[in-house]
Tab-separated table of C-alpha atoms (C1' of nucleotides) in Angstrom:
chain	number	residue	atom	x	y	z
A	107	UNK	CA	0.000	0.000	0.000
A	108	UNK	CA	1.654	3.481	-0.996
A	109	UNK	CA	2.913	5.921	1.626
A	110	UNK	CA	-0.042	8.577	2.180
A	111	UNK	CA	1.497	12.443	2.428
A	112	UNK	CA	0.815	12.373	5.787
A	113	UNK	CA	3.119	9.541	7.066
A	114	UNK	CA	5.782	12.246	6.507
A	115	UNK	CA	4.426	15.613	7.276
A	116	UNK	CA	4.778	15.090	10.886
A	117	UNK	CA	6.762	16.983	12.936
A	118	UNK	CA	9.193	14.774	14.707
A	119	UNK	CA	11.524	13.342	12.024
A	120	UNK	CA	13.169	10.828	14.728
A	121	UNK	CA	10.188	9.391	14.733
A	122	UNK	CA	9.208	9.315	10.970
A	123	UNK	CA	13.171	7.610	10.674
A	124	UNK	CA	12.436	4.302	12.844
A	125	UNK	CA	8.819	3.958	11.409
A	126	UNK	CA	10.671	3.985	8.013
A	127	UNK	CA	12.575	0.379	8.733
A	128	UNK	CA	10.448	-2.241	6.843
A	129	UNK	CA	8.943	-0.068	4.328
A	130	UNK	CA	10.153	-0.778	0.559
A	131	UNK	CA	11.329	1.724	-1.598
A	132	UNK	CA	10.941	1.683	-5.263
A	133	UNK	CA	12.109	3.040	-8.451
A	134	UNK	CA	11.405	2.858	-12.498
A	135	UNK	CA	14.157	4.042	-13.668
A	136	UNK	CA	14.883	3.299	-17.618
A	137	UNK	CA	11.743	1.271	-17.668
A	138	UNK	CA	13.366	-0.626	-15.039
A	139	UNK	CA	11.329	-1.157	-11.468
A	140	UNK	CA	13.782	-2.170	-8.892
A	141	UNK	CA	13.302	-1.844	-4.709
A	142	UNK	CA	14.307	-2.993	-1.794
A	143	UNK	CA	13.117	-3.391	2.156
A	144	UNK	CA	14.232	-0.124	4.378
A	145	UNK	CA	16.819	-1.456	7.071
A	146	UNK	CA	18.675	1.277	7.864
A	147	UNK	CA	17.696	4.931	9.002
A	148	UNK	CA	19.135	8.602	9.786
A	149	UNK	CA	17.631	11.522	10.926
A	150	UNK	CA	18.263	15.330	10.417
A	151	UNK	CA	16.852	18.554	11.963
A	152	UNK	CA	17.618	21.581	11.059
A	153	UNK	CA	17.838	22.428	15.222
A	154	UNK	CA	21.042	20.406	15.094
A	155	UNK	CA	24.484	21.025	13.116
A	156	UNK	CA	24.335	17.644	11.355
A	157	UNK	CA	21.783	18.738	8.903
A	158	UNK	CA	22.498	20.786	5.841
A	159	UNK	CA	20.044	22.726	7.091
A	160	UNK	CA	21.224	23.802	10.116
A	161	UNK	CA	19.543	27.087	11.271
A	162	UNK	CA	17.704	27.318	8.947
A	163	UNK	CA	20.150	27.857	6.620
A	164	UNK	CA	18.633	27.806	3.014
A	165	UNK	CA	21.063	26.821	-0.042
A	166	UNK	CA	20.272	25.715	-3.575
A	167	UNK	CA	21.523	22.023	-2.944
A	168	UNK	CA	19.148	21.562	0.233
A	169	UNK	CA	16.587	24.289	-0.188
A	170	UNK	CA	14.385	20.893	-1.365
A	171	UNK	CA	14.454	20.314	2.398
A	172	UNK	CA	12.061	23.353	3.348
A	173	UNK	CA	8.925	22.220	1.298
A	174	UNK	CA	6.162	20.397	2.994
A	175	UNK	CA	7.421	16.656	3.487
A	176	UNK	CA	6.839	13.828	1.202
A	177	UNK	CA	9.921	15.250	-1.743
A	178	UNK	CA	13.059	13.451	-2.563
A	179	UNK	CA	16.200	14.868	-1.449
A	180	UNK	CA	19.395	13.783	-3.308
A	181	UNK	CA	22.853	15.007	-3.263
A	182	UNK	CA	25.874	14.118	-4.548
A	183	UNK	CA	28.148	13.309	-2.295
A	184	UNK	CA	32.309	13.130	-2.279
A	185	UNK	CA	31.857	13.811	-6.274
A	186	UNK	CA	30.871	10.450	-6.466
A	187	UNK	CA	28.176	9.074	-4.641
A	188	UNK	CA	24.671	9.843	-4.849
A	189	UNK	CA	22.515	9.950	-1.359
A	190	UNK	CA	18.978	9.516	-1.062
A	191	UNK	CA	16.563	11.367	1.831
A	192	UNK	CA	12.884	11.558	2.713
A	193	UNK	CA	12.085	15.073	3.032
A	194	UNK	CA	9.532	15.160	6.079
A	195	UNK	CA	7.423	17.663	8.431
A	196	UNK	CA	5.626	20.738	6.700
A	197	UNK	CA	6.666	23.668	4.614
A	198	UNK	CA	9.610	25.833	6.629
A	199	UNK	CA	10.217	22.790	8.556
A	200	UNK	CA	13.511	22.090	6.937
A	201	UNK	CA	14.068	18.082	8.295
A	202	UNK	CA	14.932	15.127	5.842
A	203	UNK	CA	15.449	10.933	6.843
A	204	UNK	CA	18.558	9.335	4.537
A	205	UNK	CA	17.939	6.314	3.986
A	206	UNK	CA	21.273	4.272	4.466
A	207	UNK	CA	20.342	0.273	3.547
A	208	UNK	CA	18.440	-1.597	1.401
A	209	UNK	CA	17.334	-5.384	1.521
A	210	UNK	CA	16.428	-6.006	-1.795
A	211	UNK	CA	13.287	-7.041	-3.194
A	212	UNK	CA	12.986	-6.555	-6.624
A	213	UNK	CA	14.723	-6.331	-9.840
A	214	UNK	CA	18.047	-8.037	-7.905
A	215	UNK	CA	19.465	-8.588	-11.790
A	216	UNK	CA	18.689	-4.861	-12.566
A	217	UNK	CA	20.420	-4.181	-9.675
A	218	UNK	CA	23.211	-5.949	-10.526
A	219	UNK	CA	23.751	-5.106	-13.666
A	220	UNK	CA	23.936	-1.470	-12.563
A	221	UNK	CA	26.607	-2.489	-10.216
A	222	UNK	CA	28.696	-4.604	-11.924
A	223	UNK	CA	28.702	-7.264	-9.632
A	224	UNK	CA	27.484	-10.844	-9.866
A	225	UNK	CA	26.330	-13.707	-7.339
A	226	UNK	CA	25.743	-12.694	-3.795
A	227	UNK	CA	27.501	-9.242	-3.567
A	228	UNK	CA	25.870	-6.859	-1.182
A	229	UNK	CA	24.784	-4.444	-3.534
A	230	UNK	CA	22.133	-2.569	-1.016
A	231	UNK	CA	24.178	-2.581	1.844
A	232	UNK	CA	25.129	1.666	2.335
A	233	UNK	CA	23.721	4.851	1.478
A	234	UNK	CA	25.814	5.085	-2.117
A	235	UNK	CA	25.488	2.107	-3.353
A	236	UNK	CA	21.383	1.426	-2.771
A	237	UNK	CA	21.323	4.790	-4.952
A	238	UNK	CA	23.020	3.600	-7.354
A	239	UNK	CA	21.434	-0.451	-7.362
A	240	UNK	CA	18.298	1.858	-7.873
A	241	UNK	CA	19.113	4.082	-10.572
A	242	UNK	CA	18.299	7.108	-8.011
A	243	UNK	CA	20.538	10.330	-9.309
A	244	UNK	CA	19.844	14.264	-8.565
A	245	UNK	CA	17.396	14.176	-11.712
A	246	UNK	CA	14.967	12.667	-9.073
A	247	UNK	CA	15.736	15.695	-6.445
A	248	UNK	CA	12.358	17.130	-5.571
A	249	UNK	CA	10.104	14.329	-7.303
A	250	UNK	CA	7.512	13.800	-4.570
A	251	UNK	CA	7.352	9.692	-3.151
A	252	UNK	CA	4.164	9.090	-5.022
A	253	UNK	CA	5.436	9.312	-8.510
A	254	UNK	CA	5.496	6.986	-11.250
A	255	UNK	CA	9.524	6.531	-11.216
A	256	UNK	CA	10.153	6.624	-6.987
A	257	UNK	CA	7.497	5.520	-4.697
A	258	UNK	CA	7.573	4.278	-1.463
A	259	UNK	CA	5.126	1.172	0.193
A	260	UNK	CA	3.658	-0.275	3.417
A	261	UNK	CA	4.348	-4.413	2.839
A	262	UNK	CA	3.639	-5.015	6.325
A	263	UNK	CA	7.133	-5.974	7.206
A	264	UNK	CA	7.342	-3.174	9.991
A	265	UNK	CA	9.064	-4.509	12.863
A	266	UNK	CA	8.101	-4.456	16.419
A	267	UNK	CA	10.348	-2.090	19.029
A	268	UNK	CA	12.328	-4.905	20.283
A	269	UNK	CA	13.767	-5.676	16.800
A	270	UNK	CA	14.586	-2.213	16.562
A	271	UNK	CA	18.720	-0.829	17.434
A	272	UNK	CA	18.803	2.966	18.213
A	273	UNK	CA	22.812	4.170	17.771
A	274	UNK	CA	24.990	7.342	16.382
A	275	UNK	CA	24.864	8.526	13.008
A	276	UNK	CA	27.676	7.463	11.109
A	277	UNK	CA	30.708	10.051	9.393
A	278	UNK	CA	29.361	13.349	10.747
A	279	UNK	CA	32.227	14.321	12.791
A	280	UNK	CA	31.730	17.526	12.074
A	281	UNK	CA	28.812	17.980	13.688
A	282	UNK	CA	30.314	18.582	17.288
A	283	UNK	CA	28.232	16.834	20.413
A	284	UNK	CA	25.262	16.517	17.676
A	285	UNK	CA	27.293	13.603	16.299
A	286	UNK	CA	26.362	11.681	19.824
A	287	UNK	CA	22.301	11.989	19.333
A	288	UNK	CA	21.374	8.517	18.733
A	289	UNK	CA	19.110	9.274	15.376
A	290	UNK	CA	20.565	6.398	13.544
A	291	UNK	CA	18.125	3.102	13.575
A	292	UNK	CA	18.670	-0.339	11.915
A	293	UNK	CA	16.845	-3.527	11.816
A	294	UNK	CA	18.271	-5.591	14.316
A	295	UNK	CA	20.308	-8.679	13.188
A	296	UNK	CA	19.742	-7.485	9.217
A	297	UNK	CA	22.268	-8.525	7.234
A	298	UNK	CA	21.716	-5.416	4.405
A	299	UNK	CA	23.418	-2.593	7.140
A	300	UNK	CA	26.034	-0.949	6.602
A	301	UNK	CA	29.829	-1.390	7.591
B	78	DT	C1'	44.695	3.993	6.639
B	79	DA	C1'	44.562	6.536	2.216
B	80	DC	C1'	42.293	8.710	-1.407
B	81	DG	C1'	39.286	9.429	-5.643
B	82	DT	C1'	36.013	12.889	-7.238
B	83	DG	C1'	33.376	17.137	-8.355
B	84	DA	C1'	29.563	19.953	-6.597
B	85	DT	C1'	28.937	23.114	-3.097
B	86	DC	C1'	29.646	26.776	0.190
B	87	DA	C1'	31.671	30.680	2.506
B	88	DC	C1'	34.797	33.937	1.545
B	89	DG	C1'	34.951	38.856	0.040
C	175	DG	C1'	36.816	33.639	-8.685
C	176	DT	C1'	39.012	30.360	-5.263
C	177	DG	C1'	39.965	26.823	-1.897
C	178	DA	C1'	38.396	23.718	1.696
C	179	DT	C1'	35.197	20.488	2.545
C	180	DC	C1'	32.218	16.418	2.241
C	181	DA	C1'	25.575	12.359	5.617
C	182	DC	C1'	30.961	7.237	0.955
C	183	DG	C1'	33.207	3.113	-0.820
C	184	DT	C1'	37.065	0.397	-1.956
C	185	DA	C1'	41.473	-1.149	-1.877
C	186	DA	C1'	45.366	-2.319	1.104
DNA sequence: TACGTGATCACG
DNA sequence: GTGATCACGTAA
């Protein structure tokens, strides 16, 4: 069942980050429809110096990341890598999800391919690479998560609080004490997380 | 541990 | 205009 609008226009993006894990994410892409199962969350608020968006601070990479919530936000990242977000809460609200692991579920050999891999390479397994298994680039910045190439589902896979492992957000050193909030949630015992 | 890679951002 | 930086991934 597709995401309504309103799953991400609330206001507390910690919270829209852990419901995330066990929803599937999709993509057509060059006719291709590939997706994968949601293992692996981060959060950002602009209240806290991990975000682009720090105070508020508006820019023509994130500026994406002030409409009302339900948008894509991708960035290209290190000159290479291309990272996905959910833009959530409402309009001036400037907080965003990335979503950092995939478990595939769909169009594996499409994914694959893409890759350049064969047999049972983790191709879903960090925030760069599920962009790229997917086919997601920064043409799809801004497309809203109801649209016919990027879409995301309920398939009843959410799991309960006790399979659920709060910790740190990974390479944001920069961020000062921020860095310690524990925004970061993964499906526990998944074997699609991240190193 | 080292570094590729190029857009972006804060300068002024 | 310019230079430092970066929500990563891979090789070693």
């Amino acid at each position: 069942m597709l995401l309504d609008p309103s799953f991400y226009r609330r206001d507390n993006v910690v919270t829209v980050a852990r419901e995330l894990l066990g929803k599937a994410l999709f993509t057509k892409v060059d006719g291709k429809i590939t997706a994968g199962m949601i293992v692996e969350t981060e959060a950002y608020s602009s209240v806290e110096r991990g975000c682009h968006a720090y105070d508020n601070r508006m820019t023509d990479r994130n500026k994406v990341m002030f409409n009302d919530g339900g948008l894509a936000y991708v960035y290209l990242c290190y000159g290479i890598h291309h990272l996905f977000n959910v833009v959530t809460n409402a309009t001036g609200k400037a907080d965003a999800v990335l979503v950092r692991a995939l478990e595939p579920l769909e169009g594996v050999g499409h994914m694959k391919k893409r890759m350049a891999v064969e047999g049972e390479a983790r191709i879903t397994s960090g925030p760069g690479k599920l962009s790229k298994a997917l086919g997601i680039d920064r043409q799809l910045n801004g497309e809203t998560l109801w649209s016919r190439q990027l879409w995301l589902e309920d398939i009843g896979q959410n799991p309960g609080n006790g399979r659920i492992v709060r910790s740190r957000r990974v390479g944001i050193d920069y961020a000062g004490k921020d860095a310690a909030l524990p925004w970061r949630f993964t499906i526990k015992g998944n074997n699609w997380i991240s190193k």
